[in-house]
Amino acid sequence: MSMEQEDCYLCKESLRDTVSIPCGHIFCSICLKTYWDHADHTGSYICPECKVTYTKRPTPRRLGGSRHSSMPRNSESYPPPPPSPDYNYAGPQDVGCDICIGKKHKAVKSCLMCLASYCDKHLKPHYESATFKRHKLVDEIGHLDRQICPQHQKGLELFCRTDQMCICVLCTVKEHKGHDMVSAEQERMDEQQRLGATQAEIQEKIHDRLKQMEELKQAVDSLKSSASRALQECEKMFADMMRAIERMQQEMAKLITSNKRAALNNAEGHMERLTHEIADLKRRDNEITQLSRTEDHIHFIQCYHRVIDQTAAEDLPSVNVNSYFTFSPVTKAVSEMKQHLNEFGNEELVKVAKAVNKMSFVELDDSKKRRSIKNEDQAQVMYKSVPVQEPQHRDDFLKYACQLTLDPNTAYRQLYLSRGNRKAALKRDPQNYADHPARFDSLPQVLSIEPLSGGAYYWEVDWSGEGAALGVTYKGIKRTGYGDSCRIGYNRKSWSLFCSDSSYSARHNKDQHESTAPYSSRIGVFLDHAGGTLSFYAVGETMSLIHRFKATFSEPVYAGFWIWYESAVTLIQL
């Protein structure tokens, strides 16, 4: 290396505190240190001048005896200090300054008039000189060649809606004459609004995914807890039985464990997929945010359709979690088997296996409809209706008409009662109800004030929305929690008919019956308390029977209702 070198290769100023590296090149000590400090994260150190690469950072050797450090200098000849040591050199993913010679610095701004990108140093004339006063600076974008019309070599300023492309002023004379054209700024404003709607849709999907993830996590915790309790209780009861039931004990433990494992494996798979989808949606949301902030209209328009097409082509499936999935039926069945050991053992074991296997813990819903009430109830045991003598025409039913009102003391806090407490609708915000022990604290349910006992009664209910259930229940139905002992129709104390826009589902305890009766928004309910029948009809010109329960009512019952979100039920005054 020639010792006659006067200037540092990095700062282009006179050498100060000169150091040498193994390849022989010399630099200012501070310049070399700063340059290699930026390379620490890569683990590869390159000579700025000859590009020799070192895998280990070399230790520079000071040239203390050279004339670069010993040469006397007065205040006039002493070179100014080197520029700031923050050498932000452009990397492979950065836009380089178009003016820098040699290794380029990172560009910080691009000029849409000059069609060039500048680092901090070379950008100064645009701020200081009146010549560049009308030039438009934007954050560095790169690919400035895309800002030029390839045919006329003019800047792109307009957008042709007829041909869906950016054009220059000269293009309007011939190639796009008579076409629908607007300024790039106007087109960007229009597309910005559509982009905002797309971003809102993505953010809503992120919210839905996060909510489903949280529901799934909570359900998994509940599943583990329920499975653990079921195993412990079953093992305790089996310990009290004779050796003859050892085989059934093993089958029961295997049933619980296999269903738990299958449900958890299924849930973990959905959770992993949701995690990937959430990450992808967040990435695209960030991409849209960055695109929305760009000041360059052309760059925005060119990237807009790719983002829109990518989002429009996607339809993410929804994950539905059965929040009522539990192993409590297993524990109950084992208790019954203990009472009827020799006579019903094998029969009850088979019944439990069928009930648990048919319950779905989590499933993937590919339909666009987010909420499907029909899928909330998975038990499939059929309840055979028993025909009884009842009125055939609506006028005959009206002879037994009764006027019912809803009891605010039983209403779930998000149920809004109106029309003299004859209408109930589920809202997002809780109502200002006082505390009361009769209130359902976790399920959207409400009961009537009037008890029904000893005779025949008829009432009609209008329902609307995605789904609602109506029926009757004993006063002793549980009011706290989410379990089956609280929900109308899911226990021995209540009977219900669930209505959706596609089907009906009648339920009592573990028995469920699907009906294909004609759709009706008005349901007639006929209760023969003494005769032991509860019938539901689709009200119309003719009364179409949907389902009839046969039961022995041992105490007064109350009309009860379960209402889904954006749904409502109304008791009709007859």
Coordinates of C-alpha atoms in Angstrom, one line a residue:
M1 CA 0.0 0.0 0.0
S2 CA 1.4 3.4 -1.0
M3 CA 2.1 5.5 2.0
E4 CA 1.6 8.6 -0.2
Q5 CA -2.2 8.2 0.3
E6 CA -3.5 11.5 1.7
D7 CA -7.3 10.9 2.0
C8 CA -9.4 8.3 3.8
Y9 CA -11.3 6.1 1.4
L10 CA -14.4 6.2 3.6
C11 CA -14.8 9.9 4.6
K12 CA -12.9 11.4 1.6
E13 CA -11.1 13.7 4.1
S14 CA -7.4 13.8 5.1
L15 CA -6.4 10.8 7.1
R16 CA -6.5 11.1 10.9
D17 CA -5.4 8.6 13.5
T18 CA -4.4 6.3 10.7
V19 CA -4.8 2.5 11.0
S20 CA -4.0 -0.4 8.7
I21 CA -5.8 -3.7 8.2
P22 CA -4.3 -7.1 7.0
C23 CA -4.9 -6.4 3.3
G24 CA -2.7 -3.3 3.6
H25 CA -5.3 -0.5 3.1
I26 CA -5.4 2.4 5.6
F27 CA -8.3 4.4 6.9
C28 CA -9.2 6.8 9.7
S29 CA -9.5 4.9 12.9
I30 CA -13.0 6.2 13.7
C31 CA -14.2 5.7 10.1
L32 CA -13.1 2.0 10.0
K33 CA -14.5 1.3 13.5
T34 CA -17.9 2.8 12.6
Y35 CA -18.0 0.9 9.3
W36 CA -17.3 -2.4 10.9
D37 CA -19.7 -1.7 13.8
H38 CA -22.5 -1.8 11.3
A39 CA -21.3 -5.2 10.1
D40 CA -21.3 -6.8 13.6
H41 CA -24.8 -8.3 13.2
T42 CA -23.7 -10.1 10.0
G43 CA -20.5 -11.6 11.3
S44 CA -18.7 -10.8 8.1
Y45 CA -16.1 -8.0 7.8
I46 CA -15.2 -6.6 4.4
C47 CA -12.4 -4.2 3.5
P48 CA -14.2 -1.1 2.2
E49 CA -11.7 -0.6 -0.6
C50 CA -10.7 -4.0 -2.0
K51 CA -13.7 -6.0 -0.6
V52 CA -11.5 -8.7 1.0
T53 CA -13.7 -10.6 3.5
Y54 CA -12.7 -11.6 7.1
T55 CA -14.8 -14.0 9.1
K56 CA -13.3 -12.6 12.3
R57 CA -13.0 -8.9 12.9
P58 CA -9.4 -7.9 12.4
T59 CA -7.6 -5.7 14.9
P60 CA -6.4 -2.6 13.1
R61 CA -2.7 -1.6 13.5
R62 CA -2.0 2.0 14.3
L63 CA 0.5 3.8 12.0
G64 CA 1.9 6.0 14.8
G65 CA 5.2 6.7 13.1
S66 CA 3.8 7.6 9.8
R67 CA 3.7 11.1 8.5
H68 CA -0.1 10.9 8.6
S69 CA 0.0 11.2 12.4
S70 CA 3.3 13.1 13.0
M71 CA 3.0 15.8 10.4
P72 CA 2.7 19.2 12.1
R73 CA -0.4 21.1 11.2
N74 CA -1.5 24.6 12.0
S75 CA -5.1 25.7 12.5
E76 CA -5.5 26.7 8.9
S77 CA -4.2 23.4 7.3
Y78 CA -5.7 21.1 9.9
P79 CA -8.5 19.2 8.1
P80 CA -12.0 19.5 9.4
P81 CA -13.3 16.7 11.4
P82 CA -14.7 13.8 9.4
P83 CA -18.5 13.7 8.9
S84 CA -20.7 11.9 11.3
P85 CA -19.6 8.3 11.7
D86 CA -23.1 7.0 11.1
Y87 CA -22.5 5.5 7.7
N88 CA -25.8 4.2 6.7
Y89 CA -24.8 2.3 3.6
A90 CA -27.5 0.9 1.4
G91 CA -27.9 -2.9 1.8
P92 CA -29.5 -5.4 -0.7
Q93 CA -33.0 -4.4 0.5
D94 CA -32.4 -0.6 0.6
V95 CA -32.7 2.1 -2.1
G96 CA -29.3 3.6 -2.8
C97 CA -28.6 7.3 -3.4
D98 CA -28.3 8.0 -7.1
I99 CA -25.6 10.6 -6.6
C100 CA -23.2 8.8 -4.4
I101 CA -20.1 7.5 -6.1
G102 CA -18.7 4.1 -5.0
K103 CA -20.5 2.5 -2.1
K104 CA -23.9 4.2 -1.9
H105 CA -25.6 5.5 1.2
K106 CA -29.3 4.8 1.9
A107 CA -31.7 7.1 0.1
V108 CA -34.1 9.0 2.4
K109 CA -36.2 10.8 -0.2
S110 CA -37.1 10.5 -3.9
C111 CA -37.8 13.4 -6.2
L112 CA -40.7 12.9 -8.6
M113 CA -39.4 15.7 -10.8
C114 CA -35.8 14.6 -11.0
L115 CA -36.8 10.9 -10.9
A116 CA -33.8 10.3 -8.6
S117 CA -33.3 9.2 -4.9
Y118 CA -31.0 11.1 -2.5
C119 CA -29.2 10.4 0.8
D120 CA -29.2 13.1 3.5
K121 CA -26.0 14.7 2.1
H122 CA -27.1 15.0 -1.5
L123 CA -30.7 16.0 -0.6
K124 CA -29.5 19.4 0.8
P125 CA -29.8 21.3 -2.6
H126 CA -33.5 20.4 -2.8
Y127 CA -34.0 22.2 0.5
E128 CA -31.6 25.1 0.1
S129 CA -31.8 26.0 -3.6
A130 CA -34.8 27.9 -5.1
T131 CA -34.2 25.9 -8.3
F132 CA -35.8 22.8 -6.7
K133 CA -38.6 24.7 -4.9
R134 CA -41.3 23.2 -7.0
H135 CA -39.9 19.6 -6.9
K136 CA -42.0 17.1 -5.1
L137 CA -40.1 14.9 -2.5
V138 CA -41.6 11.7 -1.2
D139 CA -40.2 9.0 1.0
E140 CA -37.8 6.8 -1.0
I141 CA -39.6 4.3 -3.1
G142 CA -37.1 2.9 -5.5
H143 CA -38.0 1.7 -9.1
L144 CA -38.3 5.2 -10.3
D145 CA -38.3 3.9 -13.9
R146 CA -41.9 2.9 -13.2
Q147 CA -42.7 6.6 -13.0
I148 CA -41.8 7.1 -16.7
C149 CA -44.1 6.5 -19.7
P150 CA -42.1 3.8 -21.7
Q151 CA -43.4 5.3 -25.0
H152 CA -43.0 9.0 -24.5
Q153 CA -40.4 9.1 -21.7
K154 CA -42.6 11.5 -19.8
G155 CA -43.6 11.4 -16.1
L156 CA -46.9 9.5 -15.5
E157 CA -49.5 11.9 -14.2
L158 CA -52.9 10.6 -15.3
F159 CA -54.9 7.4 -14.9
C160 CA -56.9 5.9 -17.8
R161 CA -60.0 4.2 -16.4
T162 CA -60.9 2.8 -19.8
D163 CA -57.6 0.8 -20.0
Q164 CA -56.9 0.7 -16.3
M165 CA -53.3 2.1 -16.6
C166 CA -51.2 5.1 -15.7
I167 CA -50.4 7.4 -18.6
C168 CA -48.5 10.6 -19.4
V169 CA -50.0 13.8 -20.9
L170 CA -48.8 12.9 -24.4
C171 CA -50.7 9.6 -24.2
T172 CA -54.0 11.6 -24.1
V173 CA -53.4 12.9 -27.6
K174 CA -53.5 9.6 -29.5
E175 CA -53.3 6.3 -27.7
H176 CA -55.9 7.2 -25.1
K177 CA -57.9 9.8 -26.9
G178 CA -61.5 10.0 -25.8
H179 CA -60.9 7.6 -22.9
D180 CA -62.2 8.2 -19.4
M181 CA -59.2 9.8 -17.7
V182 CA -58.6 11.3 -14.2
S183 CA -55.6 12.6 -12.4
A184 CA -53.5 10.0 -10.5
E185 CA -54.4 11.9 -7.3
Q186 CA -58.1 11.5 -7.9
E187 CA -57.9 7.8 -8.8
R188 CA -55.8 7.3 -5.7
M189 CA -58.5 9.0 -3.5
D190 CA -61.2 6.7 -5.0
E191 CA -59.1 3.6 -4.5
Q192 CA -58.0 4.8 -1.0
Q193 CA -61.6 4.5 0.1
R194 CA -62.0 1.0 -1.3
L195 CA -58.7 0.1 0.3
G196 CA -59.9 1.3 3.7
A197 CA -62.9 -1.0 3.4
T198 CA -60.7 -3.9 2.6
Q199 CA -58.4 -3.1 5.6
A200 CA -61.5 -2.9 7.8
E201 CA -62.5 -6.3 6.6
I202 CA -59.1 -7.7 7.3
Q203 CA -59.1 -6.2 10.8
E204 CA -62.5 -7.7 11.5
K205 CA -61.2 -11.1 10.4
I206 CA -58.2 -10.6 12.8
H207 CA -60.7 -9.8 15.6
D208 CA -62.8 -12.8 14.8
R209 CA -59.8 -15.1 14.7
L210 CA -58.5 -13.8 18.0
K211 CA -61.9 -14.2 19.5
Q212 CA -62.2 -17.8 18.2
M213 CA -58.7 -18.5 19.5
E214 CA -59.7 -17.3 23.0
E215 CA -62.9 -19.3 22.9
L216 CA -60.9 -22.4 21.8
K217 CA -58.4 -21.9 24.6
Q218 CA -61.1 -21.6 27.2
A219 CA -62.9 -24.6 25.9
V220 CA -59.7 -26.7 25.9
D221 CA -59.1 -25.7 29.6
S222 CA -62.7 -26.7 30.4
L223 CA -62.3 -29.9 28.5
K224 CA -59.2 -30.9 30.4
S225 CA -60.8 -30.0 33.7
S226 CA -64.0 -31.9 32.8
A227 CA -62.1 -34.9 31.6
S228 CA -60.0 -34.9 34.8
R229 CA -63.0 -34.7 37.1
A230 CA -64.8 -37.4 35.1
L231 CA -61.9 -39.7 35.4
Q232 CA -61.6 -39.2 39.1
E233 CA -65.3 -39.6 39.9
C234 CA -65.6 -42.6 37.7
E235 CA -62.6 -44.3 39.3
K236 CA -64.0 -43.6 42.8
M237 CA -67.4 -45.2 41.9
F238 CA -65.8 -48.1 40.1
A239 CA -63.7 -48.8 43.2
D240 CA -66.9 -49.5 45.1
M241 CA -68.2 -52.0 42.6
M242 CA -67.5 -55.7 42.4
R243 CA -64.8 -57.4 40.3
A244 CA -67.4 -58.2 37.7
I245 CA -67.3 -54.5 36.4
E246 CA -63.6 -54.2 36.0
R247 CA -63.9 -54.7 32.3
M248 CA -66.4 -51.9 32.1
Q249 CA -64.1 -49.6 34.1
Q250 CA -61.3 -50.1 31.6
E251 CA -63.7 -49.4 28.7
M252 CA -64.9 -46.2 30.4
A253 CA -61.4 -44.9 31.0
K254 CA -60.4 -45.7 27.5
L255 CA -63.5 -43.9 26.2
I256 CA -62.8 -40.7 28.1
T257 CA -59.1 -40.7 27.3
S258 CA -59.5 -41.4 23.6
N259 CA -62.2 -38.7 23.2
K260 CA -60.1 -36.2 25.2
R261 CA -57.0 -37.0 23.0
A262 CA -59.0 -36.8 19.8
A263 CA -60.6 -33.5 20.8
L264 CA -57.3 -32.0 22.0
N265 CA -55.5 -33.1 18.8
N266 CA -58.3 -31.5 16.8
A267 CA -58.2 -28.3 18.8
E268 CA -54.4 -28.0 18.5
G269 CA -54.6 -28.4 14.8
H270 CA -57.2 -25.6 14.6
M271 CA -55.2 -23.4 17.0
E272 CA -52.1 -23.8 14.8
R273 CA -54.1 -22.9 11.7
L274 CA -55.6 -19.9 13.4
T275 CA -52.2 -18.7 14.5
H276 CA -50.9 -18.8 10.9
E277 CA -54.0 -17.1 9.6
I278 CA -53.8 -14.3 12.2
A279 CA -50.1 -13.8 11.5
D280 CA -50.8 -13.6 7.7
L281 CA -53.7 -11.2 8.2
K282 CA -51.6 -8.9 10.4
R283 CA -48.8 -8.9 7.8
R284 CA -51.3 -7.9 5.1
D285 CA -52.9 -5.3 7.4
N286 CA -49.4 -3.8 8.0
E287 CA -48.8 -3.9 4.2
I288 CA -52.0 -2.0 3.6
T289 CA -51.1 0.5 6.3
Q290 CA -47.7 1.2 4.7
L291 CA -49.4 1.4 1.2
S292 CA -52.0 3.9 2.6
R293 CA -49.2 6.2 3.9
T294 CA -47.2 6.4 0.8
E295 CA -47.1 9.8 -0.8
D296 CA -46.6 8.5 -4.3
H297 CA -49.9 8.0 -6.2
I298 CA -48.4 5.9 -8.9
H299 CA -46.8 3.5 -6.6
F300 CA -50.1 3.3 -4.6
I301 CA -52.2 2.5 -7.7
Q302 CA -49.7 -0.1 -9.0
C303 CA -49.8 -2.0 -5.7
Y304 CA -53.5 -1.5 -5.0
H305 CA -55.0 -4.2 -7.2
R306 CA -52.6 -6.8 -6.0
V307 CA -53.7 -6.2 -2.4
I308 CA -57.4 -6.1 -3.3
D309 CA -57.3 -9.2 -5.5
Q310 CA -55.4 -11.2 -2.8
T311 CA -58.0 -10.3 -0.1
A312 CA -61.0 -10.8 -2.4
A313 CA -59.9 -14.3 -3.4
E314 CA -59.8 -15.4 0.3
D315 CA -62.6 -16.8 2.2
L316 CA -61.5 -17.9 5.7
P317 CA -63.5 -20.7 7.3
S318 CA -64.8 -20.2 10.7
V319 CA -64.1 -22.3 13.7
N320 CA -67.2 -23.2 15.8
V321 CA -66.6 -24.4 19.4
N322 CA -69.2 -26.4 21.2
S323 CA -69.1 -24.6 24.6
Y324 CA -71.4 -27.3 26.0
F325 CA -69.0 -30.2 25.4
T326 CA -68.5 -32.0 28.7
F327 CA -67.9 -35.4 30.2
S328 CA -70.6 -35.0 32.9
P329 CA -72.9 -37.5 31.1
V330 CA -70.2 -40.1 31.7
T331 CA -70.1 -39.5 35.4
K332 CA -73.9 -39.6 35.6
A333 CA -74.2 -42.8 33.6
V334 CA -71.6 -44.5 35.8
S335 CA -73.6 -43.6 38.9
E336 CA -76.7 -45.2 37.3
M337 CA -74.7 -48.3 36.4
K338 CA -73.7 -48.6 40.1
Q339 CA -77.4 -48.8 41.1
H340 CA -78.3 -51.2 38.4
L341 CA -75.1 -53.2 38.2
N342 CA -76.1 -56.7 37.1
E343 CA -79.2 -55.8 35.0
F344 CA -78.2 -52.7 33.1
G345 CA -74.3 -52.6 33.2
N346 CA -73.5 -53.5 29.6
E347 CA -76.5 -51.6 28.2
E348 CA -75.6 -48.3 29.9
L349 CA -71.9 -48.6 28.8
V350 CA -73.0 -48.8 25.2
K351 CA -75.4 -45.8 25.7
V352 CA -72.6 -43.6 27.1
A353 CA -70.2 -44.4 24.3
K354 CA -72.7 -43.4 21.7
A355 CA -73.6 -40.1 23.5
V356 CA -69.9 -39.0 23.9
N357 CA -68.9 -40.1 20.4
K358 CA -71.6 -38.0 18.8
M359 CA -70.7 -34.8 20.6
S360 CA -68.5 -32.5 18.6
F361 CA -65.9 -30.4 20.6
V362 CA -64.7 -28.3 17.7
E363 CA -65.4 -28.2 14.0
L364 CA -64.5 -26.2 10.9
D365 CA -67.4 -24.3 9.3
D366 CA -66.7 -23.4 5.7
S367 CA -70.0 -21.5 5.2
K368 CA -70.0 -17.7 5.2
K369 CA -72.6 -17.7 7.9
R370 CA -70.7 -17.2 11.1
R371 CA -73.3 -18.3 13.6
S372 CA -75.1 -21.5 13.0
I373 CA -77.5 -22.2 15.9
K374 CA -78.3 -25.7 14.7
N375 CA -74.8 -26.8 15.2
E376 CA -74.8 -25.9 18.9
D377 CA -76.8 -29.0 19.9
Q378 CA -75.1 -32.2 18.9
A379 CA -76.9 -35.0 20.7
Q380 CA -78.8 -37.2 18.3
V381 CA -81.2 -39.3 20.5
M382 CA -84.6 -39.4 19.0
Y383 CA -87.8 -38.7 21.0
K384 CA -90.9 -40.3 19.6
S385 CA -93.9 -38.0 19.8
V386 CA -97.2 -39.5 21.1
P387 CA -100.3 -38.2 19.4
V388 CA -103.2 -37.1 21.8
Q389 CA -106.6 -35.5 21.2
E390 CA -106.1 -31.8 20.7
P391 CA -108.0 -29.0 18.9
Q392 CA -107.5 -29.0 15.1
H393 CA -108.3 -25.4 14.2
R394 CA -106.8 -22.2 15.5
D395 CA -110.2 -20.9 16.7
D396 CA -110.5 -24.1 18.8
F397 CA -107.0 -23.4 20.3
L398 CA -108.0 -19.8 21.1
K399 CA -110.6 -21.1 23.6
Y400 CA -107.6 -22.1 25.8
A401 CA -105.7 -18.8 25.3
C402 CA -103.8 -17.4 28.2
Q403 CA -102.0 -14.0 28.6
L404 CA -98.4 -14.4 29.7
T405 CA -95.8 -11.8 30.6
L406 CA -92.0 -12.0 31.1
D407 CA -90.5 -11.9 34.5
P408 CA -87.7 -9.2 34.7
N409 CA -86.3 -10.9 37.8
T410 CA -85.4 -14.0 35.8
A411 CA -84.1 -12.2 32.6
Y412 CA -80.4 -12.5 31.7
R413 CA -78.7 -9.1 32.0
Q414 CA -78.3 -8.6 28.3
L415 CA -81.9 -9.4 27.5
Y416 CA -83.9 -6.2 26.8
L417 CA -87.6 -6.4 27.7
S418 CA -90.2 -4.2 26.1
R419 CA -93.9 -4.0 25.0
G420 CA -95.1 -4.4 28.6
N421 CA -92.6 -7.2 29.3
R422 CA -94.0 -9.3 26.4
K423 CA -90.9 -8.9 24.1
A424 CA -87.3 -10.0 24.8
A425 CA -84.3 -9.3 22.6
L426 CA -80.6 -10.1 23.2
K427 CA -78.4 -7.0 23.1
R428 CA -74.7 -6.5 23.3
D429 CA -74.9 -4.2 26.3
P430 CA -76.2 -5.4 29.8
Q431 CA -79.4 -3.9 31.1
N432 CA -79.7 -2.2 34.5
Y433 CA -81.4 -5.0 36.3
A434 CA -81.2 -5.3 40.1
D435 CA -79.6 -8.4 41.6
H436 CA -82.0 -11.3 42.1
P437 CA -81.5 -15.0 43.0
A438 CA -84.0 -16.0 40.2
R439 CA -82.0 -14.4 37.4
F440 CA -80.1 -16.5 34.8
D441 CA -76.6 -15.3 35.2
S442 CA -74.9 -16.9 32.2
L443 CA -77.5 -18.0 29.6
P444 CA -79.7 -15.7 27.6
Q445 CA -83.0 -16.9 29.1
V446 CA -86.2 -15.5 30.7
L447 CA -89.3 -17.1 32.3
S448 CA -92.9 -16.0 32.5
I449 CA -94.4 -14.6 35.6
E450 CA -97.5 -16.8 35.5
P451 CA -97.3 -20.5 36.7
L452 CA -99.3 -23.0 34.6
S453 CA -100.9 -25.9 36.4
G454 CA -103.9 -28.3 36.3
G455 CA -105.5 -27.4 33.0
A456 CA -105.1 -26.6 29.3
Y457 CA -103.3 -23.5 28.1
Y458 CA -102.5 -22.0 24.7
W459 CA -100.2 -19.1 23.8
E460 CA -98.5 -17.8 20.6
V461 CA -94.9 -16.5 20.2
D462 CA -93.4 -14.5 17.3
W463 CA -89.7 -15.0 16.9
S464 CA -87.2 -13.3 14.6
G465 CA -83.4 -13.4 13.9
E466 CA -81.0 -16.3 13.7
G467 CA -82.6 -18.5 16.3
A468 CA -84.6 -18.8 19.5
A469 CA -86.0 -21.5 21.7
L470 CA -89.3 -21.6 23.6
G471 CA -90.8 -24.1 26.0
V472 CA -91.7 -24.7 29.6
T473 CA -89.8 -25.5 32.8
Y474 CA -90.2 -26.2 36.5
K475 CA -89.4 -23.4 38.8
G476 CA -86.5 -25.3 40.2
I477 CA -84.3 -25.1 37.1
K478 CA -80.8 -24.0 38.0
R479 CA -80.1 -20.3 37.4
T480 CA -76.3 -20.1 37.7
G481 CA -73.7 -21.3 35.2
Y482 CA -73.6 -22.5 31.6
G483 CA -74.3 -26.2 32.2
D484 CA -77.2 -28.4 30.9
S485 CA -78.9 -28.1 34.2
C486 CA -79.5 -24.4 33.5
R487 CA -80.5 -24.5 29.8
I488 CA -84.2 -24.9 29.0
G489 CA -84.7 -28.3 27.3
Y490 CA -81.4 -29.8 28.3
N491 CA -82.5 -31.4 31.6
R492 CA -85.3 -33.3 33.2
K493 CA -87.0 -30.2 34.5
S494 CA -87.7 -28.5 31.1
W495 CA -88.9 -29.0 27.5
S496 CA -88.1 -26.8 24.5
L497 CA -88.4 -26.2 20.8
F498 CA -85.5 -24.5 19.1
C499 CA -86.4 -22.5 15.9
S500 CA -84.0 -21.5 13.1
D501 CA -84.6 -20.4 9.5
S502 CA -84.0 -23.9 8.3
S503 CA -85.3 -26.4 10.9
Y504 CA -86.8 -27.1 14.3
S505 CA -85.3 -29.1 17.1
A506 CA -87.3 -30.4 20.1
R507 CA -85.4 -31.3 23.2
H508 CA -86.0 -32.8 26.7
N509 CA -83.0 -34.0 28.8
K510 CA -80.9 -36.2 26.5
D511 CA -83.6 -36.7 23.9
Q512 CA -83.7 -34.6 20.7
H513 CA -85.9 -34.7 17.7
E514 CA -85.4 -32.8 14.4
S515 CA -88.5 -31.7 12.6
T516 CA -88.9 -30.7 9.0
A517 CA -92.3 -28.9 9.5
P518 CA -92.9 -25.8 7.4
Y519 CA -91.1 -22.6 8.4
S520 CA -93.1 -20.2 10.5
S521 CA -92.2 -17.0 12.4
R522 CA -95.2 -17.6 14.7
I523 CA -95.3 -20.7 16.9
G524 CA -98.4 -21.8 18.8
V525 CA -97.8 -23.7 22.1
F526 CA -100.5 -25.9 23.6
L527 CA -100.0 -27.3 27.1
D528 CA -102.3 -29.9 28.6
H529 CA -100.8 -30.0 32.1
A530 CA -103.2 -32.5 33.5
G531 CA -103.1 -34.7 30.4
G532 CA -99.3 -34.6 30.2
T533 CA -98.8 -33.2 26.7
L534 CA -96.9 -30.2 25.3
S535 CA -97.4 -29.4 21.6
F536 CA -95.8 -26.9 19.2
Y537 CA -97.6 -25.7 16.0
A538 CA -96.6 -23.6 13.0
V539 CA -99.4 -21.0 13.0
G540 CA -101.0 -20.3 9.7
E541 CA -104.2 -20.9 7.8
T542 CA -103.9 -24.4 9.1
M543 CA -102.2 -25.5 12.3
S544 CA -99.1 -27.6 11.4
L545 CA -97.9 -29.8 14.2
I546 CA -94.1 -29.4 14.7
H547 CA -93.6 -31.7 17.7
R548 CA -95.5 -33.1 20.7
F549 CA -94.0 -34.0 24.0
K550 CA -95.6 -36.6 26.3
A551 CA -94.8 -36.1 29.9
T552 CA -96.1 -36.3 33.5
F553 CA -96.0 -32.9 34.9
S554 CA -95.5 -33.2 38.7
E555 CA -95.6 -29.5 39.5
P556 CA -96.5 -26.1 37.9
V557 CA -94.5 -25.0 34.9
Y558 CA -93.4 -21.6 33.6
A559 CA -93.1 -20.6 29.9
G560 CA -89.4 -20.2 29.2
F561 CA -87.4 -18.6 26.3
W562 CA -83.8 -18.8 25.1
I563 CA -82.8 -16.0 22.6
W564 CA -79.7 -15.7 20.4
Y565 CA -77.8 -12.5 19.4
E566 CA -79.8 -10.2 17.1
S567 CA -82.9 -12.3 17.8
A568 CA -86.1 -11.7 19.6
V569 CA -89.3 -13.3 20.9
T570 CA -92.7 -11.7 21.4
L571 CA -95.7 -13.0 23.3
I572 CA -98.8 -12.3 21.3
Q573 CA -101.9 -10.9 23.0
L574 CA -104.7 -13.3 22.0

